[in-house]
Coordinates of C-alpha atoms in Angstrom, one line a residue:
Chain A
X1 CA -20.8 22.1 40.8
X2 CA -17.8 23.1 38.4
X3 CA -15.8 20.3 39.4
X4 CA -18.5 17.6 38.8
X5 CA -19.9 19.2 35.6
X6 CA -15.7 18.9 34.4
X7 CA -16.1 15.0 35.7
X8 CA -19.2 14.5 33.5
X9 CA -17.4 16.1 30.7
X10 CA -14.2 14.4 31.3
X11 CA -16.1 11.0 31.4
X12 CA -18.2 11.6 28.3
X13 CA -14.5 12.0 26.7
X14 CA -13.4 8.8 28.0
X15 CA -16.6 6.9 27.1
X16 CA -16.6 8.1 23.6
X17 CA -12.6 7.5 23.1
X18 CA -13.0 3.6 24.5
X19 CA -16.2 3.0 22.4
X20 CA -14.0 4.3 18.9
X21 CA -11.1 2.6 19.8
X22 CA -13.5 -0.7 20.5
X23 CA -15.5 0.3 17.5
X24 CA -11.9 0.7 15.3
X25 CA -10.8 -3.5 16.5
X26 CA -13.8 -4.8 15.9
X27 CA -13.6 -3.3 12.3
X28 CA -10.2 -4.6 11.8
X29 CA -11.0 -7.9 13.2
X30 CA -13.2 -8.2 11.0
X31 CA -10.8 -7.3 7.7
X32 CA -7.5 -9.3 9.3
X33 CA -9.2 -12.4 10.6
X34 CA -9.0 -15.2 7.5
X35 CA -11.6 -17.0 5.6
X36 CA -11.9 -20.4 6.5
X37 CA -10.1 -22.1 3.6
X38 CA -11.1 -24.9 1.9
X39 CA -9.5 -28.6 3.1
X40 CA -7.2 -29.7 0.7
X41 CA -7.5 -33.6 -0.6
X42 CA -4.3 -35.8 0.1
X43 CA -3.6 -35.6 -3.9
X44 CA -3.3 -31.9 -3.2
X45 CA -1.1 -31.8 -0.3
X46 CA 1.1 -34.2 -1.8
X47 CA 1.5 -32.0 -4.5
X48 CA 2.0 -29.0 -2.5
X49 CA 4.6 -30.5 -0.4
X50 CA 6.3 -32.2 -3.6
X51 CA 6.9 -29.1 -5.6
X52 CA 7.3 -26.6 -2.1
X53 CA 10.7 -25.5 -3.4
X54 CA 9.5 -24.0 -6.7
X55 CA 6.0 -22.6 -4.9
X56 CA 8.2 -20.7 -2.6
X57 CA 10.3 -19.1 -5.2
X58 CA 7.4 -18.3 -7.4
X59 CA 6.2 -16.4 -4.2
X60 CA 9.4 -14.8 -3.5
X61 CA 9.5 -13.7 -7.1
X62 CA 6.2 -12.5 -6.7
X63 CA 7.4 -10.2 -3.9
X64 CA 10.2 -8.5 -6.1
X65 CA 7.6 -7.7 -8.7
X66 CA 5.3 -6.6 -6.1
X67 CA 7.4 -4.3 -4.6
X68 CA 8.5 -2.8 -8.0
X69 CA 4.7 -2.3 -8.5
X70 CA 4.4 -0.3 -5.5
X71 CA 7.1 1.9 -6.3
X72 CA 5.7 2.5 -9.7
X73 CA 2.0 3.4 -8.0
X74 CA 2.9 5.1 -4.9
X75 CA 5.1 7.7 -7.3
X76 CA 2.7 8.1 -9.6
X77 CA 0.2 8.8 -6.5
X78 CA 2.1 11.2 -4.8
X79 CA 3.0 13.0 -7.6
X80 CA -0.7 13.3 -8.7
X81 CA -1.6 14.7 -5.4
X82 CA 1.1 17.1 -4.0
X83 CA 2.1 18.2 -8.1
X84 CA -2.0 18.5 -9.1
X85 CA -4.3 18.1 -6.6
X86 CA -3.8 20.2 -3.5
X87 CA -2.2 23.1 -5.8
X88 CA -5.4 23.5 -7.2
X89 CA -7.4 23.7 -4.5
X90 CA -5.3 26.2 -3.0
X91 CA -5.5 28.0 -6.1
X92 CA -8.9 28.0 -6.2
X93 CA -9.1 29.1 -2.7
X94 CA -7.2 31.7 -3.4
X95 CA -9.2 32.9 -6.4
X96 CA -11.8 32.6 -3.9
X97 CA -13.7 29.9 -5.8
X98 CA -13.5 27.3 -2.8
X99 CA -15.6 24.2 -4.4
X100 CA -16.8 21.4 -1.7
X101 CA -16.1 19.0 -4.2
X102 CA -12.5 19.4 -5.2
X103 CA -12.0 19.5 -1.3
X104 CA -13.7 16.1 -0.6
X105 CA -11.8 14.8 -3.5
X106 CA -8.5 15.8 -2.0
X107 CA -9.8 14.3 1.1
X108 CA -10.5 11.3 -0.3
X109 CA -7.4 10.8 -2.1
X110 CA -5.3 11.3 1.1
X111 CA -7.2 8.6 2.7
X112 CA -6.9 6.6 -0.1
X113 CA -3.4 6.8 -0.7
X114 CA -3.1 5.8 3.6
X115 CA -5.1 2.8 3.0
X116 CA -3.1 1.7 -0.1
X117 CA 0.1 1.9 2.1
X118 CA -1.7 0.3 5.0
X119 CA -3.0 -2.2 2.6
X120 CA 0.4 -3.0 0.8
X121 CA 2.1 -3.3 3.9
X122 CA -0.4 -6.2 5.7
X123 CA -0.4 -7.8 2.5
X124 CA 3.3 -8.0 2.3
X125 CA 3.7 -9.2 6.4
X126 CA 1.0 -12.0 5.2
X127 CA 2.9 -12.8 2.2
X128 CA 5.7 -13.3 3.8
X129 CA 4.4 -15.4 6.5
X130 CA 3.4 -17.7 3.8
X131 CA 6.8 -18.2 2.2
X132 CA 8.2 -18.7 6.0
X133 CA 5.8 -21.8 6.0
X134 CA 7.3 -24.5 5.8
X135 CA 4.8 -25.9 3.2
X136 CA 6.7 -29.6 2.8
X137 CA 6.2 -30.4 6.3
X138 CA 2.5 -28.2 6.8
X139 CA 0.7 -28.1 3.5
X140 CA -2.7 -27.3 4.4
X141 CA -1.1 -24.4 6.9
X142 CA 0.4 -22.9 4.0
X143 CA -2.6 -23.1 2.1
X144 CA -4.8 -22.0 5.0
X145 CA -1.9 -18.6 4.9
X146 CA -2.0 -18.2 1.3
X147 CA -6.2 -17.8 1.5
X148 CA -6.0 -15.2 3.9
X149 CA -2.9 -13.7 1.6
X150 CA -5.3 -13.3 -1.4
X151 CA -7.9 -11.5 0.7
X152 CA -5.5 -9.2 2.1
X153 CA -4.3 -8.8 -2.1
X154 CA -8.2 -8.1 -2.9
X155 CA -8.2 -5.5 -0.9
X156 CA -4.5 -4.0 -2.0
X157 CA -6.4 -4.1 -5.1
X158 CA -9.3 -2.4 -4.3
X159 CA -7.0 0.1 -2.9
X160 CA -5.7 1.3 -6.0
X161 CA -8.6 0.5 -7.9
X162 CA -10.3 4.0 -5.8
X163 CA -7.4 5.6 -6.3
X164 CA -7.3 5.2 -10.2
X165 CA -11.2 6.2 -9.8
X166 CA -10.6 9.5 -7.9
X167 CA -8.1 10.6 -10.4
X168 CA -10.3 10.2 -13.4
X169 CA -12.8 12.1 -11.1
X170 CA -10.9 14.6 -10.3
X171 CA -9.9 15.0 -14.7
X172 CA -14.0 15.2 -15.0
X173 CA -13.9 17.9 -12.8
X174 CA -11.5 19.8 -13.9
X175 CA -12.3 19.6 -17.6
X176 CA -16.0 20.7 -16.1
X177 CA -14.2 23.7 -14.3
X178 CA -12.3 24.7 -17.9
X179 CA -15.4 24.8 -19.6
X180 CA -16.8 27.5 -17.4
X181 CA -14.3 29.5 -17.3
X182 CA -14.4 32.2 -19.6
Chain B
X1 CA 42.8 -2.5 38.7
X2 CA 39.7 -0.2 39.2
X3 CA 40.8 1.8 36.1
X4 CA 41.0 -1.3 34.6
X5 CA 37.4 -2.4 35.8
X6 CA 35.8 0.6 34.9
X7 CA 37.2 0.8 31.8
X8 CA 35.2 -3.0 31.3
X9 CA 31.8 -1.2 32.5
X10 CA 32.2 1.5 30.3
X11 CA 33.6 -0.6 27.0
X12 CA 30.4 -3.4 27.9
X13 CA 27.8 -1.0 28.7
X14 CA 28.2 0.9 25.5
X15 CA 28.0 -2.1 23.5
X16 CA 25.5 -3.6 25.7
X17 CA 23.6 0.1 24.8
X18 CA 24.2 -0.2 20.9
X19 CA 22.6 -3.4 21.2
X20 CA 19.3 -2.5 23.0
X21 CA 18.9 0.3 21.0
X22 CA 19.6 -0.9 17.5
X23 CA 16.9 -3.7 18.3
X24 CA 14.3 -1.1 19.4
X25 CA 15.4 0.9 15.8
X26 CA 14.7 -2.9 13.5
X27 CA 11.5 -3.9 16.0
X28 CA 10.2 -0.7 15.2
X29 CA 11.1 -0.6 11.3
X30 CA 9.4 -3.9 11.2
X31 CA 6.5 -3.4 13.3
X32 CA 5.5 -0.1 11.4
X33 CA 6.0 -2.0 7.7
X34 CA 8.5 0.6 6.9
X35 CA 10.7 -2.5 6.0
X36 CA 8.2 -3.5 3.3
X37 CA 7.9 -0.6 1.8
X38 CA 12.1 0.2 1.5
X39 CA 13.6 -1.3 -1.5
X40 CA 17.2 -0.2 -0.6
X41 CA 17.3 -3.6 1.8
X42 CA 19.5 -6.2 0.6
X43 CA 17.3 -8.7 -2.3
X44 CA 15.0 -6.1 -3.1
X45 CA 17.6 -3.5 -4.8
X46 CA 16.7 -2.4 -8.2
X47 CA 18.0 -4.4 -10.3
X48 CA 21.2 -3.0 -12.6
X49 CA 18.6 -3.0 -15.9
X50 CA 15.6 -1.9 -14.4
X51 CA 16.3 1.9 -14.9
X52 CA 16.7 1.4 -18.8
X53 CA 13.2 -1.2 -18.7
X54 CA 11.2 1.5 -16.7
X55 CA 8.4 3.2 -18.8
X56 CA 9.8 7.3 -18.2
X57 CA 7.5 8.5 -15.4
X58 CA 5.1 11.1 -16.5
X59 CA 5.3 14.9 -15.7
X60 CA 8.8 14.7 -13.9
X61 CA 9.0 17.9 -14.0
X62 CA 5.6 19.5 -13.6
X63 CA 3.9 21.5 -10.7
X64 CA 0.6 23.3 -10.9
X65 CA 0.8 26.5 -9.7
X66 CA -0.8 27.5 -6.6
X67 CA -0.9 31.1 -7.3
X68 CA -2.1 33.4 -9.6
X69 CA -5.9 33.7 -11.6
X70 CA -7.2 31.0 -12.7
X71 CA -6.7 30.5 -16.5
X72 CA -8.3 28.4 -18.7
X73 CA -5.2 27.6 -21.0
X74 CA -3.4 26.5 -17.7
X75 CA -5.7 24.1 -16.8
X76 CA -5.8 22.5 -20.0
X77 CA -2.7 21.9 -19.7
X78 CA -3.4 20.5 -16.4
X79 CA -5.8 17.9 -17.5
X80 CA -3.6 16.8 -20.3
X81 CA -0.6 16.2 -17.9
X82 CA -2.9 14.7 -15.3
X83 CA -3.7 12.3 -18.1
X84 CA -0.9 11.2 -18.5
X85 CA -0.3 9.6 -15.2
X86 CA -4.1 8.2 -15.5
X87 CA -2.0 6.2 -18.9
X88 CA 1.0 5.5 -17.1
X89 CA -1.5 3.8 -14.2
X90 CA -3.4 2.2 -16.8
X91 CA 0.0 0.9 -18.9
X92 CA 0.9 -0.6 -15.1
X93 CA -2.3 -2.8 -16.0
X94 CA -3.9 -4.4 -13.5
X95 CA -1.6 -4.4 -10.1
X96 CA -2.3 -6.9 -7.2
X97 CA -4.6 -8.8 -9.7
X98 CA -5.8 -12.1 -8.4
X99 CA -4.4 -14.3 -10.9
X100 CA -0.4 -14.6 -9.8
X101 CA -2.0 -16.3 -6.3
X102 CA -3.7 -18.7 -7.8
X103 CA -3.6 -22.5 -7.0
X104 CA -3.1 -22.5 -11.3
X105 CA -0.2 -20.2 -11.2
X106 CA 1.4 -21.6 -8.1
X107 CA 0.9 -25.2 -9.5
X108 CA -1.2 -26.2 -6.7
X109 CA -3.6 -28.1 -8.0
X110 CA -2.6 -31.9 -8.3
X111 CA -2.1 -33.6 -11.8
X112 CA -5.5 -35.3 -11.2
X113 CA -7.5 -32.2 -10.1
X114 CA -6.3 -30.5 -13.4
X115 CA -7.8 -33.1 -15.4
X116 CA -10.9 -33.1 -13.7
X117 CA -10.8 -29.5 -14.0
X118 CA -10.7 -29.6 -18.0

């Protein structure tokens, strides 16, 4: 009876792992896969293949500054969380004033600051998929790349967009917390 | 002559062993995005002025204590340093805006679309 009750168990574990990890693809088809871009008109692929040289270094340059960008963010992230964020709540733990709110808010920044990475990193693999394309001899392949590119710099944006958000929550919060103290 | 040979197994399966495993090592700095996110590779070092251009980054120094009872002149001081990284964020401006992908800024639009556009 042990034995098949540990089957039932075991399978339940199985089912519920296989319908999350289906559940977790089918969400990121859904972000990776590219919007159908628009055709181009001949006028436009001629133009794009005529001036591919300086398109690609404008999107090579666009990576350096890009990159820079991230460096600038991610330090300014991680230095709001581990230098601010999580001593507080330890603090407060401490002081045995746990609050549910600065919790979820450290949460939520953690997962933030993954998604931002996550985000930064697709977007860079796409954008650099588009420079490799060779956009003299495959215009509207470039372009079709460079539309899925922009979605996947939307939702960099975004990214840090919540971030910026959580921080000036997390200032509310605190400035609420100094006023009741006494 | 088998000294010899072995001495050929040994010298070509050590470089035949560097090679496998240095590929795994680049297949899996790629594959995890570690490679976009390290700016020591070569074409995306700092440039040599870049240091003195940099805006100073806020609260270098600064750690909020994760001891101690809580005080209220402490955590004013918090928020005021935690504001400053909210201004640093916001002097950044708008990062991964829309507008450095567009077909405008790319020049992708051909001579005839743009007047149409206007």
């Amino acid at each position: 009876m042990r034995g098949s009750q540990a089957r039932k168990n075991w399978l339940g574990v199985v089912l519920a792992t296989g319908a999350l990890v289906f559940a977790i693809s089918i969400y990121s088809v859904g972000f990776s896969s590219p919007a159908a871009a628009r055709t181009l008109t001949t006028d436009e692929l001629g133009n794009i293949a005529q001036n591919c040289a300086s398109i690609r270094q404008s999107l090579s340059q666009l990576q350096h500054s890009d990159s820079r960008t991230r460096v600038y963010l991610g330090a300014a992230y991680e230095a709001a969380y581990s230098n601010f964020i999580t001593p507080l709540n330890v603090r407060l733990v401490k002081n045995g004033r746990e609050d549910a709110a600065f919790v979820t808010l450290q949460n939520d920044f953690s997962i933030a600051q993954a998604k931002f990475r996550n985000s930064y990193t697709t977007y860079m693999r796409s954008l650099e998929t588009v420079i490799n394309t060779d956009c003299q001899a495959n215009p509207q392949a470039f372009y079709d790349r460079l539309e899925a590119t922009r979605l996947d710099r939307e939702a960099l944006r975004q990214a840090s967009v919540k971030l910026a958000d959580l921080l000036k929550t997390q200032i509310q919060s605190v400035e609420k917390l100094e006023k009741e103290l006494k | 002559m088998t000294g010899r040979r072995n001495l050929l197994i040994l010298g070509g399966g050590a470089i035949l062993a560097a090679v496998l495993t240095t590929g795994i090592e680049l297949w899996v700095y790629r594959s995890s995005g570690d490679i976009y996110l390290d700016r020591s590779r070569p074409g995306y070092l700092p440039d040599s002025d870049e240091a003195a251009k940099e805006e100073p980054r806020p609260n270098a120094g600064y750690k909020y204590s994760d001891s101690g009872a809580l005080d209220k002149a402490e955590l004013k001081e918090y928020v005021e340093k935690l504001k400053e990284i909210e201004a640093y964020l916001k002097k950044i401006g708008q990062p991964f805006a829309a507008g450095p992908l567009s077909d405008e800024t790319l020049g992708l639009k051909a001579p005839e679309a743009k007047e149409t556009d206007k």
